[in-house]
PDB file with SEQRES, HELIX, SHEET and CRYST1 records, atoms N, CA, C and O in Angstrom:
SEQRES   1 A   50  MET ALA ALA ASN VAL GLU THR THR MET ASP ILE TYR THR          
SEQRES   2 A   50  ASP VAL THR ARG GLU LEU LYS GLN ARG GLU PHE GLY ASN          
SEQRES   3 A   50  LEU GLN GLU LYS MET LYS GLU ARG LYS PHE LYS LYS LYS          
SEQRES   4 A   50  LYS LYS GLU GLY ASP GLY GLU ALA ASP GLY GLU                  
HELIX    1 AA1 ALA A    2  GLY A   49  1                                  48    
CRYST1    1.000    1.000    1.000  90.00  90.00  90.00 P 1           1          
ATOM      1  N   MET A   1     -47.070  -8.672   7.582  1.00  0.00           N  
ATOM      2  CA  MET A   1     -45.828  -9.319   7.992  1.00  0.00           C  
ATOM      3  C   MET A   1     -44.872  -9.449   6.808  1.00  0.00           C  
ATOM      4  O   MET A   1     -43.671  -9.224   6.957  1.00  0.00           O  
ATOM      5  N   ALA A   2     -45.391  -9.809   5.639  1.00  0.00           N  
ATOM      6  CA  ALA A   2     -44.539  -9.982   4.461  1.00  0.00           C  
ATOM      7  C   ALA A   2     -43.873  -8.662   4.082  1.00  0.00           C  
ATOM      8  O   ALA A   2     -42.734  -8.649   3.615  1.00  0.00           O  
ATOM      9  N   ALA A   3     -44.585  -7.555   4.283  1.00  0.00           N  
ATOM     10  CA  ALA A   3     -44.013  -6.244   3.966  1.00  0.00           C  
ATOM     11  C   ALA A   3     -42.826  -5.951   4.885  1.00  0.00           C  
ATOM     12  O   ALA A   3     -41.838  -5.356   4.453  1.00  0.00           O  
ATOM     13  N   ASN A   4     -42.919  -6.362   6.134  1.00  0.00           N  
ATOM     14  CA  ASN A   4     -41.814  -6.160   7.070  1.00  0.00           C  
ATOM     15  C   ASN A   4     -40.577  -6.941   6.641  1.00  0.00           C  
ATOM     16  O   ASN A   4     -39.459  -6.431   6.713  1.00  0.00           O  
ATOM     17  N   VAL A   5     -40.778  -8.168   6.200  1.00  0.00           N  
ATOM     18  CA  VAL A   5     -39.659  -8.992   5.749  1.00  0.00           C  
ATOM     19  C   VAL A   5     -39.052  -8.391   4.484  1.00  0.00           C  
ATOM     20  O   VAL A   5     -37.830  -8.348   4.334  1.00  0.00           O  
ATOM     21  N   GLU A   6     -39.896  -7.934   3.591  1.00  0.00           N  
ATOM     22  CA  GLU A   6     -39.410  -7.328   2.347  1.00  0.00           C  
ATOM     23  C   GLU A   6     -38.602  -6.058   2.643  1.00  0.00           C  
ATOM     24  O   GLU A   6     -37.544  -5.835   2.054  1.00  0.00           O  
ATOM     25  N   THR A   7     -39.107  -5.239   3.552  1.00  0.00           N  
ATOM     26  CA  THR A   7     -38.397  -4.021   3.930  1.00  0.00           C  
ATOM     27  C   THR A   7     -37.057  -4.363   4.579  1.00  0.00           C  
ATOM     28  O   THR A   7     -36.037  -3.740   4.280  1.00  0.00           O  
ATOM     29  N   THR A   8     -37.067  -5.343   5.457  1.00  0.00           N  
ATOM     30  CA  THR A   8     -35.835  -5.776   6.117  1.00  0.00           C  
ATOM     31  C   THR A   8     -34.822  -6.269   5.092  1.00  0.00           C  
ATOM     32  O   THR A   8     -33.641  -5.936   5.183  1.00  0.00           O  
ATOM     33  N   MET A   9     -35.259  -7.041   4.140  1.00  0.00           N  
ATOM     34  CA  MET A   9     -34.358  -7.565   3.118  1.00  0.00           C  
ATOM     35  C   MET A   9     -33.832  -6.440   2.227  1.00  0.00           C  
ATOM     36  O   MET A   9     -32.674  -6.472   1.811  1.00  0.00           O  
ATOM     37  N   ASP A  10     -34.669  -5.452   1.934  1.00  0.00           N  
ATOM     38  CA  ASP A  10     -34.221  -4.298   1.149  1.00  0.00           C  
ATOM     39  C   ASP A  10     -33.124  -3.538   1.893  1.00  0.00           C  
ATOM     40  O   ASP A  10     -32.113  -3.157   1.304  1.00  0.00           O  
ATOM     41  N   ILE A  11     -33.330  -3.325   3.173  1.00  0.00           N  
ATOM     42  CA  ILE A  11     -32.335  -2.622   3.986  1.00  0.00           C  
ATOM     43  C   ILE A  11     -31.054  -3.439   4.042  1.00  0.00           C  
ATOM     44  O   ILE A  11     -29.965  -2.892   3.876  1.00  0.00           O  
ATOM     45  N   TYR A  12     -31.169  -4.731   4.271  1.00  0.00           N  
ATOM     46  CA  TYR A  12     -30.006  -5.612   4.334  1.00  0.00           C  
ATOM     47  C   TYR A  12     -29.229  -5.565   3.020  1.00  0.00           C  
ATOM     48  O   TYR A  12     -28.001  -5.492   3.025  1.00  0.00           O  
ATOM     49  N   THR A  13     -29.936  -5.606   1.910  1.00  0.00           N  
ATOM     50  CA  THR A  13     -29.287  -5.571   0.595  1.00  0.00           C  
ATOM     51  C   THR A  13     -28.544  -4.261   0.396  1.00  0.00           C  
ATOM     52  O   THR A  13     -27.406  -4.257  -0.074  1.00  0.00           O  
ATOM     53  N   ASP A  14     -29.174  -3.155   0.748  1.00  0.00           N  
ATOM     54  CA  ASP A  14     -28.530  -1.845   0.598  1.00  0.00           C  
ATOM     55  C   ASP A  14     -27.289  -1.726   1.476  1.00  0.00           C  
ATOM     56  O   ASP A  14     -26.240  -1.278   1.013  1.00  0.00           O  
ATOM     57  N   VAL A  15     -27.403  -2.117   2.717  1.00  0.00           N  
ATOM     58  CA  VAL A  15     -26.274  -2.015   3.647  1.00  0.00           C  
ATOM     59  C   VAL A  15     -25.146  -2.929   3.211  1.00  0.00           C  
ATOM     60  O   VAL A  15     -23.980  -2.537   3.263  1.00  0.00           O  
ATOM     61  N   THR A  16     -25.468  -4.127   2.787  1.00  0.00           N  
ATOM     62  CA  THR A  16     -24.451  -5.067   2.333  1.00  0.00           C  
ATOM     63  C   THR A  16     -23.728  -4.521   1.109  1.00  0.00           C  
ATOM     64  O   THR A  16     -22.504  -4.623   1.023  1.00  0.00           O  
ATOM     65  N   ARG A  17     -24.454  -3.950   0.173  1.00  0.00           N  
ATOM     66  CA  ARG A  17     -23.854  -3.368  -1.028  1.00  0.00           C  
ATOM     67  C   ARG A  17     -22.918  -2.218  -0.656  1.00  0.00           C  
ATOM     68  O   ARG A  17     -21.805  -2.125  -1.173  1.00  0.00           O  
ATOM     69  N   GLU A  18     -23.372  -1.351   0.237  1.00  0.00           N  
ATOM     70  CA  GLU A  18     -22.552  -0.215   0.670  1.00  0.00           C  
ATOM     71  C   GLU A  18     -21.293  -0.695   1.393  1.00  0.00           C  
ATOM     72  O   GLU A  18     -20.206  -0.159   1.174  1.00  0.00           O  
ATOM     73  N   LEU A  19     -21.439  -1.688   2.240  1.00  0.00           N  
ATOM     74  CA  LEU A  19     -20.291  -2.226   2.970  1.00  0.00           C  
ATOM     75  C   LEU A  19     -19.280  -2.835   2.005  1.00  0.00           C  
ATOM     76  O   LEU A  19     -18.075  -2.626   2.149  1.00  0.00           O  
ATOM     77  N   LYS A  20     -19.766  -3.580   1.033  1.00  0.00           N  
ATOM     78  CA  LYS A  20     -18.880  -4.202   0.058  1.00  0.00           C  
ATOM     79  C   LYS A  20     -18.128  -3.140  -0.738  1.00  0.00           C  
ATOM     80  O   LYS A  20     -16.925  -3.274  -0.961  1.00  0.00           O  
ATOM     81  N   GLN A  21     -18.815  -2.094  -1.164  1.00  0.00           N  
ATOM     82  CA  GLN A  21     -18.170  -1.019  -1.914  1.00  0.00           C  
ATOM     83  C   GLN A  21     -17.106  -0.334  -1.070  1.00  0.00           C  
ATOM     84  O   GLN A  21     -16.015  -0.038  -1.557  1.00  0.00           O  
ATOM     85  N   ARG A  22     -17.423  -0.082   0.192  1.00  0.00           N  
ATOM     86  CA  ARG A  22     -16.474   0.584   1.077  1.00  0.00           C  
ATOM     87  C   ARG A  22     -15.250  -0.298   1.323  1.00  0.00           C  
ATOM     88  O   ARG A  22     -14.120   0.189   1.306  1.00  0.00           O  
ATOM     89  N   GLU A  23     -15.470  -1.582   1.549  1.00  0.00           N  
ATOM     90  CA  GLU A  23     -14.352  -2.484   1.815  1.00  0.00           C  
ATOM     91  C   GLU A  23     -13.459  -2.651   0.588  1.00  0.00           C  
ATOM     92  O   GLU A  23     -12.236  -2.693   0.720  1.00  0.00           O  
ATOM     93  N   PHE A  24     -14.049  -2.746  -0.599  1.00  0.00           N  
ATOM     94  CA  PHE A  24     -13.234  -2.845  -1.804  1.00  0.00           C  
ATOM     95  C   PHE A  24     -12.482  -1.538  -2.050  1.00  0.00           C  
ATOM     96  O   PHE A  24     -11.354  -1.557  -2.543  1.00  0.00           O  
ATOM     97  N   GLY A  25     -13.094  -0.412  -1.711  1.00  0.00           N  
ATOM     98  CA  GLY A  25     -12.405   0.868  -1.820  1.00  0.00           C  
ATOM     99  C   GLY A  25     -11.214   0.921  -0.879  1.00  0.00           C  
ATOM    100  O   GLY A  25     -10.142   1.389  -1.264  1.00  0.00           O  
ATOM    101  N   ASN A  26     -11.388   0.444   0.353  1.00  0.00           N  
ATOM    102  CA  ASN A  26     -10.286   0.398   1.320  1.00  0.00           C  
ATOM    103  C   ASN A  26      -9.179  -0.522   0.826  1.00  0.00           C  
ATOM    104  O   ASN A  26      -7.997  -0.195   0.933  1.00  0.00           O  
ATOM    105  N   LEU A  27      -9.561  -1.665   0.290  1.00  0.00           N  
ATOM    106  CA  LEU A  27      -8.577  -2.616  -0.232  1.00  0.00           C  
ATOM    107  C   LEU A  27      -7.801  -1.994  -1.388  1.00  0.00           C  
ATOM    108  O   LEU A  27      -6.581  -2.138  -1.476  1.00  0.00           O  
ATOM    109  N   GLN A  28      -8.503  -1.315  -2.256  1.00  0.00           N  
ATOM    110  CA  GLN A  28      -7.864  -0.674  -3.403  1.00  0.00           C  
ATOM    111  C   GLN A  28      -6.852   0.386  -2.941  1.00  0.00           C  
ATOM    112  O   GLN A  28      -5.762   0.490  -3.504  1.00  0.00           O  
ATOM    113  N   GLU A  29      -7.209   1.160  -1.930  1.00  0.00           N  
ATOM    114  CA  GLU A  29      -6.298   2.173  -1.397  1.00  0.00           C  
ATOM    115  C   GLU A  29      -5.059   1.527  -0.782  1.00  0.00           C  
ATOM    116  O   GLU A  29      -3.943   2.007  -0.979  1.00  0.00           O  
ATOM    117  N   LYS A  30      -5.253   0.445  -0.043  1.00  0.00           N  
ATOM    118  CA  LYS A  30      -4.121  -0.244   0.563  1.00  0.00           C  
ATOM    119  C   LYS A  30      -3.200  -0.822  -0.499  1.00  0.00           C  
ATOM    120  O   LYS A  30      -1.978  -0.802  -0.345  1.00  0.00           O  
ATOM    121  N   MET A  31      -3.776  -1.332  -1.568  1.00  0.00           N  
ATOM    122  CA  MET A  31      -2.968  -1.879  -2.650  1.00  0.00           C  
ATOM    123  C   MET A  31      -2.161  -0.767  -3.321  1.00  0.00           C  
ATOM    124  O   MET A  31      -0.995  -0.969  -3.659  1.00  0.00           O  
ATOM    125  N   LYS A  32      -2.770   0.404  -3.517  1.00  0.00           N  
ATOM    126  CA  LYS A  32      -2.068   1.546  -4.107  1.00  0.00           C  
ATOM    127  C   LYS A  32      -0.919   1.982  -3.207  1.00  0.00           C  
ATOM    128  O   LYS A  32       0.181   2.250  -3.688  1.00  0.00           O  
ATOM    129  N   GLU A  33      -1.173   2.056  -1.889  1.00  0.00           N  
ATOM    130  CA  GLU A  33      -0.135   2.450  -0.939  1.00  0.00           C  
ATOM    131  C   GLU A  33       1.023   1.455  -0.976  1.00  0.00           C  
ATOM    132  O   GLU A  33       2.189   1.848  -0.982  1.00  0.00           O  
ATOM    133  N   ARG A  34       0.697   0.189  -1.002  1.00  0.00           N  
ATOM    134  CA  ARG A  34       1.726  -0.848  -1.009  1.00  0.00           C  
ATOM    135  C   ARG A  34       2.551  -0.767  -2.298  1.00  0.00           C  
ATOM    136  O   ARG A  34       3.775  -0.892  -2.271  1.00  0.00           O  
ATOM    137  N   LYS A  35       1.866  -0.557  -3.420  1.00  0.00           N  
ATOM    138  CA  LYS A  35       2.556  -0.447  -4.703  1.00  0.00           C  
ATOM    139  C   LYS A  35       3.457   0.779  -4.699  1.00  0.00           C  
ATOM    140  O   LYS A  35       4.585   0.719  -5.189  1.00  0.00           O  
ATOM    141  N   PHE A  36       2.971   1.894  -4.151  1.00  0.00           N  
ATOM    142  CA  PHE A  36       3.746   3.124  -4.081  1.00  0.00           C  
ATOM    143  C   PHE A  36       4.984   2.922  -3.208  1.00  0.00           C  
ATOM    144  O   PHE A  36       6.084   3.338  -3.572  1.00  0.00           O  
ATOM    145  N   LYS A  37       4.795   2.276  -2.046  1.00  0.00           N  
ATOM    146  CA  LYS A  37       5.916   2.030  -1.144  1.00  0.00           C  
ATOM    147  C   LYS A  37       6.943   1.118  -1.802  1.00  0.00           C  
ATOM    148  O   LYS A  37       8.148   1.314  -1.642  1.00  0.00           O  
ATOM    149  N   LYS A  38       6.467   0.124  -2.539  1.00  0.00           N  
ATOM    150  CA  LYS A  38       7.373  -0.808  -3.211  1.00  0.00           C  
ATOM    151  C   LYS A  38       8.188  -0.074  -4.273  1.00  0.00           C  
ATOM    152  O   LYS A  38       9.399  -0.271  -4.377  1.00  0.00           O  
ATOM    153  N   LYS A  39       7.525   0.772  -5.061  1.00  0.00           N  
ATOM    154  CA  LYS A  39       8.229   1.540  -6.089  1.00  0.00           C  
ATOM    155  C   LYS A  39       9.247   2.481  -5.444  1.00  0.00           C  
ATOM    156  O   LYS A  39      10.373   2.618  -5.922  1.00  0.00           O  
ATOM    157  N   LYS A  40       8.835   3.123  -4.354  1.00  0.00           N  
ATOM    158  CA  LYS A  40       9.725   4.056  -3.661  1.00  0.00           C  
ATOM    159  C   LYS A  40      10.933   3.302  -3.117  1.00  0.00           C  
ATOM    160  O   LYS A  40      12.062   3.781  -3.220  1.00  0.00           O  
ATOM    161  N   LYS A  41      10.706   2.140  -2.545  1.00  0.00           N  
ATOM    162  CA  LYS A  41      11.791   1.334  -1.993  1.00  0.00           C  
ATOM    163  C   LYS A  41      12.736   0.881  -3.099  1.00  0.00           C  
ATOM    164  O   LYS A  41      13.954   0.921  -2.928  1.00  0.00           O  
ATOM    165  N   GLU A  42      12.183   0.448  -4.236  1.00  0.00           N  
ATOM    166  CA  GLU A  42      13.006   0.026  -5.367  1.00  0.00           C  
ATOM    167  C   GLU A  42      13.826   1.208  -5.883  1.00  0.00           C  
ATOM    168  O   GLU A  42      14.996   1.045  -6.227  1.00  0.00           O  
ATOM    169  N   GLY A  43      13.234   2.367  -5.937  1.00  0.00           N  
ATOM    170  CA  GLY A  43      13.931   3.575  -6.383  1.00  0.00           C  
ATOM    171  C   GLY A  43      15.065   3.944  -5.444  1.00  0.00           C  
ATOM    172  O   GLY A  43      16.130   4.371  -5.890  1.00  0.00           O  
ATOM    173  N   ASP A  44      14.845   3.784  -4.155  1.00  0.00           N  
ATOM    174  CA  ASP A  44      15.893   4.071  -3.165  1.00  0.00           C  
ATOM    175  C   ASP A  44      17.056   3.115  -3.337  1.00  0.00           C  
ATOM    176  O   ASP A  44      18.213   3.512  -3.204  1.00  0.00           O  
ATOM    177  N   GLY A  45      16.760   1.861  -3.629  1.00  0.00           N  
ATOM    178  CA  GLY A  45      17.821   0.863  -3.820  1.00  0.00           C  
ATOM    179  C   GLY A  45      18.666   1.165  -5.023  1.00  0.00           C  
ATOM    180  O   GLY A  45      19.879   0.955  -4.992  1.00  0.00           O  
ATOM    181  N   GLU A  46      18.057   1.654  -6.089  1.00  0.00           N  
ATOM    182  CA  GLU A  46      18.800   1.977  -7.311  1.00  0.00           C  
ATOM    183  C   GLU A  46      19.727   3.166  -7.060  1.00  0.00           C  
ATOM    184  O   GLU A  46      20.843   3.210  -7.577  1.00  0.00           O  
ATOM    185  N   ALA A  47      19.261   4.120  -6.271  1.00  0.00           N  
ATOM    186  CA  ALA A  47      20.069   5.312  -5.991  1.00  0.00           C  
ATOM    187  C   ALA A  47      21.300   4.920  -5.174  1.00  0.00           C  
ATOM    188  O   ALA A  47      22.372   5.495  -5.360  1.00  0.00           O  
ATOM    189  N   ASP A  48      21.155   3.933  -4.261  1.00  0.00           N  
ATOM    190  CA  ASP A  48      22.275   3.486  -3.458  1.00  0.00           C  
ATOM    191  C   ASP A  48      23.323   2.768  -4.304  1.00  0.00           C  
ATOM    192  O   ASP A  48      24.511   2.795  -3.983  1.00  0.00           O  
ATOM    193  N   GLY A  49      22.880   2.130  -5.379  1.00  0.00           N  
ATOM    194  CA  GLY A  49      23.776   1.341  -6.215  1.00  0.00           C  
ATOM    195  C   GLY A  49      24.591   2.187  -7.171  1.00  0.00           C  
ATOM    196  O   GLY A  49      25.548   1.687  -7.762  1.00  0.00           O  
ATOM    197  N   GLU A  50      24.245   3.446  -7.340  1.00  0.00           N  
ATOM    198  CA  GLU A  50      24.961   4.303  -8.313  1.00  0.00           C  
ATOM    199  C   GLU A  50      26.266   4.798  -7.787  1.00  0.00           C  
ATOM    200  O   GLU A  50      26.977   5.523  -8.483  1.00  0.00           O  
TER     201      GLU A  50                                                      
END                                                                             
């Protein structure tokens, strides 16, 4: 029985780690997109002011 619990906890730990890595990767991509859009928008505003 203890081996089953240990195996379950190992699987849970692996899946949780993978999920966390994937979610932080998604967050990082969204932050890059937002930063890119902000820079692009700021650049468009400067061009209008010239």
